[in-house]
Amino acid sequence: IEEGEEAMDRITARSDCARFLASKLLTWFAEHEPPQAVVDALAEDLVEHDLDVREGLRALFRSRWFLARDRAFSMVRNPVDLVVAQARAVGLQNADRAGLTRATRRMGMSLLEPPSVAGWEHGDAWTGASTAAARLDVTLRLSQLPHAGRRVVGRATIDLDALTAPARAADGSLDLGLLVDVVLARVVRQSGLTERELDDERRALLVEFLEGEVARVPEGASDRKRDRQVTRAALHIVLSLPEAAVA
């Protein structure tokens, strides 16, 4: 035991230990390839607090660099981050019944089972073609879950009516433009609005897509059924956008 403690003391006493720890924290929480100056600054803060990770993260999360708007959407979400964010965006009820663990496993990330002692890779490692089909399958499954206004025991559901409520015009009809804004706000803009995510061309294309979805609703379908089908389509297409895979 004494030898082990002595070895740890020698390791933590090295100046590159703090830089290594700072780099790991930044890579996971802030940026896949953090600037060396930022790494050094966080390392100094860790040294001042005896390598206390809690204090290091507190300093990082409060820093101007971390909160800068031009850094929004710079982190590629790993499978777990992606699935959790999308489940929250759609208001998933009874998440444990949605098979999310199987979904992350198909994307290459099995919780508590890293590929090596080094853990999982970050960034572009999760954007390859090998995981694209699994990512798109998750978006489809979430958007097609059964509707329920209240939590149903033993079943994963989403409340489509609650999601569309802010998108209704004064006469109660569903405003497709507002629906696009509502879904984008839930899925893409969770960490703050930036103009490049909501350019007029992108928004117009989404509205046009939903107009086509309205035309595909079977004749004679009720307004409620039509609105829910269109809302599912909006969720599916927005959850599949590249912007939905970053944070």
GROMACS .gro file of C-alpha atoms in nm:
model
  247
    1ILE     CA    1   0.000   0.000   0.000
    2GLU     CA    2   0.278   0.242   0.093
    3GLU     CA    3   0.455   0.177  -0.237
    4GLY     CA    4   0.136   0.244  -0.427
    5GLU     CA    5   0.077   0.572  -0.244
    6GLU     CA    6   0.436   0.675  -0.307
    7ALA     CA    7   0.397   0.599  -0.678
    8MET     CA    8   0.080   0.810  -0.696
    9ASP     CA    9   0.251   1.097  -0.512
   10ARG     CA   10   0.535   1.092  -0.762
   11ILE     CA   11   0.296   1.084  -1.058
   12THR     CA   12   0.078   1.368  -0.934
   13ALA     CA   13   0.383   1.577  -0.845
   14ARG     CA   14   0.490   1.590  -1.210
   15SER     CA   15   0.399   1.908  -1.395
   16ASP     CA   16   0.274   1.714  -1.697
   17CYS     CA   17   0.019   1.530  -1.478
   18ALA     CA   18  -0.193   1.844  -1.442
   19ARG     CA   19  -0.168   1.915  -1.815
   20PHE     CA   20  -0.270   1.557  -1.896
   21LEU     CA   21  -0.572   1.581  -1.663
   22ALA     CA   22  -0.667   1.923  -1.802
   23SER     CA   23  -0.648   1.792  -2.157
   24LYS     CA   24  -0.873   1.499  -2.072
   25LEU     CA   25  -1.133   1.723  -1.908
   26LEU     CA   26  -1.133   1.969  -2.196
   27THR     CA   27  -1.156   1.696  -2.457
   28TRP     CA   28  -1.460   1.543  -2.289
   29PHE     CA   29  -1.648   1.854  -2.181
   30ALA     CA   30  -1.544   2.138  -2.408
   31GLU     CA   31  -1.352   2.078  -2.731
   32HIS     CA   32  -1.209   1.773  -2.903
   33GLU     CA   33  -0.879   1.951  -2.979
   34PRO     CA   34  -0.846   2.228  -2.717
   35PRO     CA   35  -0.587   2.507  -2.767
   36GLN     CA   36  -0.267   2.456  -2.573
   37ALA     CA   37  -0.310   2.789  -2.395
   38VAL     CA   38  -0.647   2.676  -2.259
   39VAL     CA   39  -0.498   2.343  -2.149
   40ASP     CA   40  -0.216   2.523  -1.966
   41ALA     CA   41  -0.457   2.764  -1.796
   42LEU     CA   42  -0.677   2.482  -1.668
   43ALA     CA   43  -0.370   2.286  -1.560
   44GLU     CA   44  -0.257   2.583  -1.349
   45ASP     CA   45  -0.597   2.600  -1.185
   46LEU     CA   46  -0.585   2.228  -1.108
   47VAL     CA   47  -0.242   2.264  -0.949
   48GLU     CA   48  -0.367   2.550  -0.731
   49HIS     CA   49  -0.645   2.321  -0.604
   50ASP     CA   50  -0.433   2.007  -0.554
   51LEU     CA   51  -0.572   1.846  -0.872
   52ASP     CA   52  -0.930   1.870  -0.743
   53VAL     CA   53  -1.134   1.784  -1.054
   54ARG     CA   54  -1.448   1.945  -0.912
   55GLU     CA   55  -1.271   2.280  -0.875
   56GLY     CA   56  -1.119   2.243  -1.220
   57LEU     CA   57  -1.457   2.184  -1.381
   58ARG     CA   58  -1.610   2.471  -1.186
   59ALA     CA   59  -1.344   2.704  -1.326
   60LEU     CA   60  -1.391   2.567  -1.677
   61PHE     CA   61  -1.770   2.595  -1.682
   62ARG     CA   62  -1.753   2.955  -1.560
   63SER     CA   63  -1.482   3.066  -1.801
   64ARG     CA   64  -1.550   3.310  -2.084
   65TRP     CA   65  -1.378   3.073  -2.326
   66PHE     CA   66  -1.620   2.791  -2.245
   67LEU     CA   67  -1.928   3.015  -2.269
   68ALA     CA   68  -1.826   3.198  -2.589
   69ARG     CA   69  -2.108   3.194  -2.847
   70ASP     CA   70  -1.872   3.117  -3.135
   71ARG     CA   71  -1.795   2.784  -2.969
   72ALA     CA   72  -2.157   2.669  -2.974
   73PHE     CA   73  -2.213   2.340  -3.158
   74SER     CA   74  -1.842   2.257  -3.164
   75MET     CA   75  -1.867   1.920  -2.988
   76VAL     CA   76  -1.974   1.608  -3.179
   77ARG     CA   77  -2.204   1.411  -2.954
   78ASN     CA   78  -2.107   1.053  -2.877
   79PRO     CA   79  -2.390   0.795  -2.899
   80VAL     CA   80  -2.496   0.831  -2.536
   81ASP     CA   81  -2.495   1.211  -2.548
   82LEU     CA   82  -2.687   1.202  -2.876
   83VAL     CA   83  -2.956   0.963  -2.759
   84VAL     CA   84  -3.008   1.139  -2.425
   85ALA     CA   85  -3.034   1.480  -2.595
   86GLN     CA   86  -3.282   1.354  -2.851
   87ALA     CA   87  -3.491   1.174  -2.588
   88ARG     CA   88  -3.516   1.497  -2.393
   89ALA     CA   89  -3.598   1.694  -2.708
   90VAL     CA   90  -3.901   1.480  -2.790
   91GLY     CA   91  -4.015   1.466  -2.426
   92LEU     CA   92  -3.969   1.089  -2.404
   93GLN     CA   93  -4.176   0.927  -2.129
   94ASN     CA   94  -4.058   0.599  -1.969
   95ALA     CA   95  -3.715   0.620  -2.132
   96ASP     CA   96  -3.617   0.284  -1.983
   97ARG     CA   97  -3.874   0.121  -2.213
   98ALA     CA   98  -3.742   0.277  -2.534
   99GLY     CA   99  -3.444   0.046  -2.592
  100LEU     CA  100  -3.195   0.332  -2.583
  101THR     CA  101  -2.914   0.115  -2.447
  102ARG     CA  102  -2.943  -0.114  -2.748
  103ALA     CA  103  -2.939   0.192  -2.973
  104THR     CA  104  -2.612   0.322  -2.831
  105ARG     CA  105  -2.461  -0.024  -2.855
  106ARG     CA  106  -2.546  -0.039  -3.226
  107MET     CA  107  -2.370   0.295  -3.266
  108GLY     CA  108  -2.059   0.152  -3.105
  109MET     CA  109  -2.086   0.267  -2.744
  110SER     CA  110  -2.182   0.015  -2.478
  111LEU     CA  111  -2.198   0.181  -2.138
  112LEU     CA  112  -1.942   0.049  -1.887
  113GLU     CA  113  -1.776  -0.153  -2.166
  114PRO     CA  114  -1.511   0.072  -2.323
  115PRO     CA  115  -1.304  -0.077  -2.606
  116SER     CA  116  -0.983  -0.034  -2.404
  117VAL     CA  117  -0.844   0.128  -2.091
  118ALA     CA  118  -0.810   0.447  -2.295
  119GLY     CA  119  -1.187   0.468  -2.325
  120TRP     CA  120  -1.381   0.579  -2.629
  121GLU     CA  121  -1.268   0.810  -2.905
  122HIS     CA  122  -1.416   1.155  -2.951
  123GLY     CA  123  -1.527   1.386  -3.229
  124ASP     CA  124  -1.524   1.263  -3.586
  125ALA     CA  125  -1.501   0.901  -3.467
  126TRP     CA  126  -1.881   0.912  -3.428
  127THR     CA  127  -1.965   1.064  -3.766
  128GLY     CA  128  -1.860   0.784  -3.998
  129ALA     CA  129  -2.079   0.590  -4.236
  130SER     CA  130  -2.059   0.282  -4.013
  131THR     CA  131  -2.284   0.445  -3.751
  132ALA     CA  132  -2.502   0.656  -3.983
  133ALA     CA  133  -2.773   0.393  -4.026
  134ALA     CA  134  -2.797   0.336  -3.650
  135ARG     CA  135  -2.821   0.711  -3.582
  136LEU     CA  136  -3.099   0.755  -3.836
  137ASP     CA  137  -3.281   0.452  -3.699
  138VAL     CA  138  -3.290   0.612  -3.353
  139THR     CA  139  -3.439   0.934  -3.490
  140LEU     CA  140  -3.709   0.738  -3.672
  141ARG     CA  141  -3.794   0.525  -3.369
  142LEU     CA  142  -3.821   0.825  -3.137
  143SER     CA  143  -4.042   1.019  -3.377
  144GLN     CA  144  -4.272   0.721  -3.428
  145LEU     CA  145  -4.329   0.634  -3.061
  146PRO     CA  146  -4.694   0.611  -2.953
  147HIS     CA  147  -4.862   0.934  -2.846
  148ALA     CA  148  -4.982   0.968  -2.488
  149GLY     CA  149  -5.079   1.280  -2.300
  150ARG     CA  150  -4.992   1.115  -1.970
  151ARG     CA  151  -4.722   0.869  -1.873
  152VAL     CA  152  -4.832   0.515  -1.954
  153VAL     CA  153  -4.683   0.250  -1.726
  154GLY     CA  154  -4.468   0.000  -1.910
  155ARG     CA  155  -4.454   0.186  -2.240
  156ALA     CA  156  -4.233   0.451  -2.396
  157THR     CA  157  -4.443   0.737  -2.535
  158ILE     CA  158  -4.425   1.101  -2.644
  159ASP     CA  159  -4.684   1.378  -2.606
  160LEU     CA  160  -4.727   1.514  -2.958
  161ASP     CA  161  -5.011   1.748  -2.861
  162ALA     CA  162  -4.798   1.919  -2.596
  163LEU     CA  163  -4.519   1.965  -2.848
  164THR     CA  164  -4.747   2.127  -3.107
  165ALA     CA  165  -4.933   2.353  -2.864
  166PRO     CA  166  -4.694   2.650  -2.914
  167ALA     CA  167  -4.722   2.606  -3.293
  168ARG     CA  168  -5.095   2.664  -3.318
  169ALA     CA  169  -5.243   2.975  -3.475
  170ALA     CA  170  -5.521   3.178  -3.315
  171ASP     CA  171  -5.787   2.964  -3.486
  172GLY     CA  172  -5.634   2.643  -3.350
  173SER     CA  173  -5.484   2.528  -3.679
  174LEU     CA  174  -5.124   2.406  -3.697
  175ASP     CA  175  -4.888   2.671  -3.834
  176LEU     CA  176  -4.612   2.482  -4.017
  177GLY     CA  177  -4.366   2.768  -3.987
  178LEU     CA  178  -4.420   2.784  -3.612
  179LEU     CA  179  -4.394   2.406  -3.591
  180VAL     CA  180  -4.052   2.418  -3.758
  181ASP     CA  181  -3.941   2.684  -3.508
  182VAL     CA  182  -4.072   2.484  -3.213
  183VAL     CA  183  -3.899   2.161  -3.317
  184LEU     CA  184  -3.575   2.340  -3.405
  185ALA     CA  185  -3.581   2.509  -3.066
  186ARG     CA  186  -3.619   2.174  -2.893
  187VAL     CA  187  -3.364   1.980  -3.096
  188VAL     CA  188  -3.102   2.214  -3.239
  189ARG     CA  189  -3.100   2.527  -3.026
  190GLN     CA  190  -3.092   2.375  -2.680
  191SER     CA  191  -2.757   2.538  -2.604
  192GLY     CA  192  -2.833   2.878  -2.757
  193LEU     CA  193  -2.947   3.026  -3.086
  194THR     CA  194  -2.695   3.116  -3.353
  195GLU     CA  195  -2.797   3.272  -3.682
  196ARG     CA  196  -2.630   3.011  -3.900
  197GLU     CA  197  -2.858   2.739  -3.761
  198LEU     CA  198  -3.174   2.926  -3.858
  199ASP     CA  199  -3.109   3.083  -4.196
  200ASP     CA  200  -3.416   3.157  -4.406
  201GLU     CA  201  -3.326   2.899  -4.672
  202ARG     CA  202  -3.303   2.613  -4.423
  203ARG     CA  203  -3.629   2.709  -4.256
  204ALA     CA  204  -3.809   2.740  -4.592
  205LEU     CA  205  -3.693   2.393  -4.695
  206LEU     CA  206  -3.825   2.245  -4.371
  207VAL     CA  207  -4.163   2.415  -4.414
  208GLU     CA  208  -4.182   2.292  -4.773
  209PHE     CA  209  -4.106   1.940  -4.657
  210LEU     CA  210  -4.393   1.954  -4.405
  211GLU     CA  211  -4.630   2.089  -4.668
  212GLY     CA  212  -4.555   1.779  -4.871
  213GLU     CA  213  -4.621   1.566  -4.566
  214VAL     CA  214  -4.963   1.728  -4.523
  215ALA     CA  215  -5.046   1.636  -4.882
  216ARG     CA  216  -4.960   1.272  -4.805
  217VAL     CA  217  -5.205   1.243  -4.518
  218PRO     CA  218  -5.488   1.004  -4.621
  219GLU     CA  219  -5.807   1.178  -4.732
  220GLY     CA  220  -6.068   1.179  -4.460
  221ALA     CA  221  -5.819   1.170  -4.174
  222SER     CA  222  -5.909   1.382  -3.874
  223ASP     CA  223  -5.731   1.710  -3.808
  224ARG     CA  224  -5.574   1.561  -3.496
  225LYS     CA  225  -5.438   1.261  -3.683
  226ARG     CA  226  -5.303   1.485  -3.960
  227ASP     CA  227  -5.133   1.720  -3.715
  228ARG     CA  228  -4.971   1.435  -3.526
  229GLN     CA  229  -4.843   1.277  -3.846
  230VAL     CA  230  -4.694   1.607  -3.959
  231THR     CA  231  -4.537   1.658  -3.617
  232ARG     CA  232  -4.376   1.315  -3.633
  233ALA     CA  233  -4.232   1.406  -3.973
  234ALA     CA  234  -4.095   1.732  -3.834
  235LEU     CA  235  -3.930   1.551  -3.544
  236HIS     CA  236  -3.781   1.288  -3.771
  237ILE     CA  237  -3.626   1.532  -4.020
  238VAL     CA  238  -3.493   1.775  -3.757
  239LEU     CA  239  -3.350   1.499  -3.537
  240SER     CA  240  -3.166   1.376  -3.847
  241LEU     CA  241  -3.003   1.712  -3.923
  242PRO     CA  242  -2.625   1.734  -3.879
  243GLU     CA  243  -2.678   2.019  -3.631
  244ALA     CA  244  -2.866   1.781  -3.401
  245ALA     CA  245  -2.552   1.569  -3.361
  246VAL     CA  246  -2.343   1.848  -3.209
  247ALA     CA  247  -2.356   2.051  -2.890
   0.00000   0.00000   0.00000
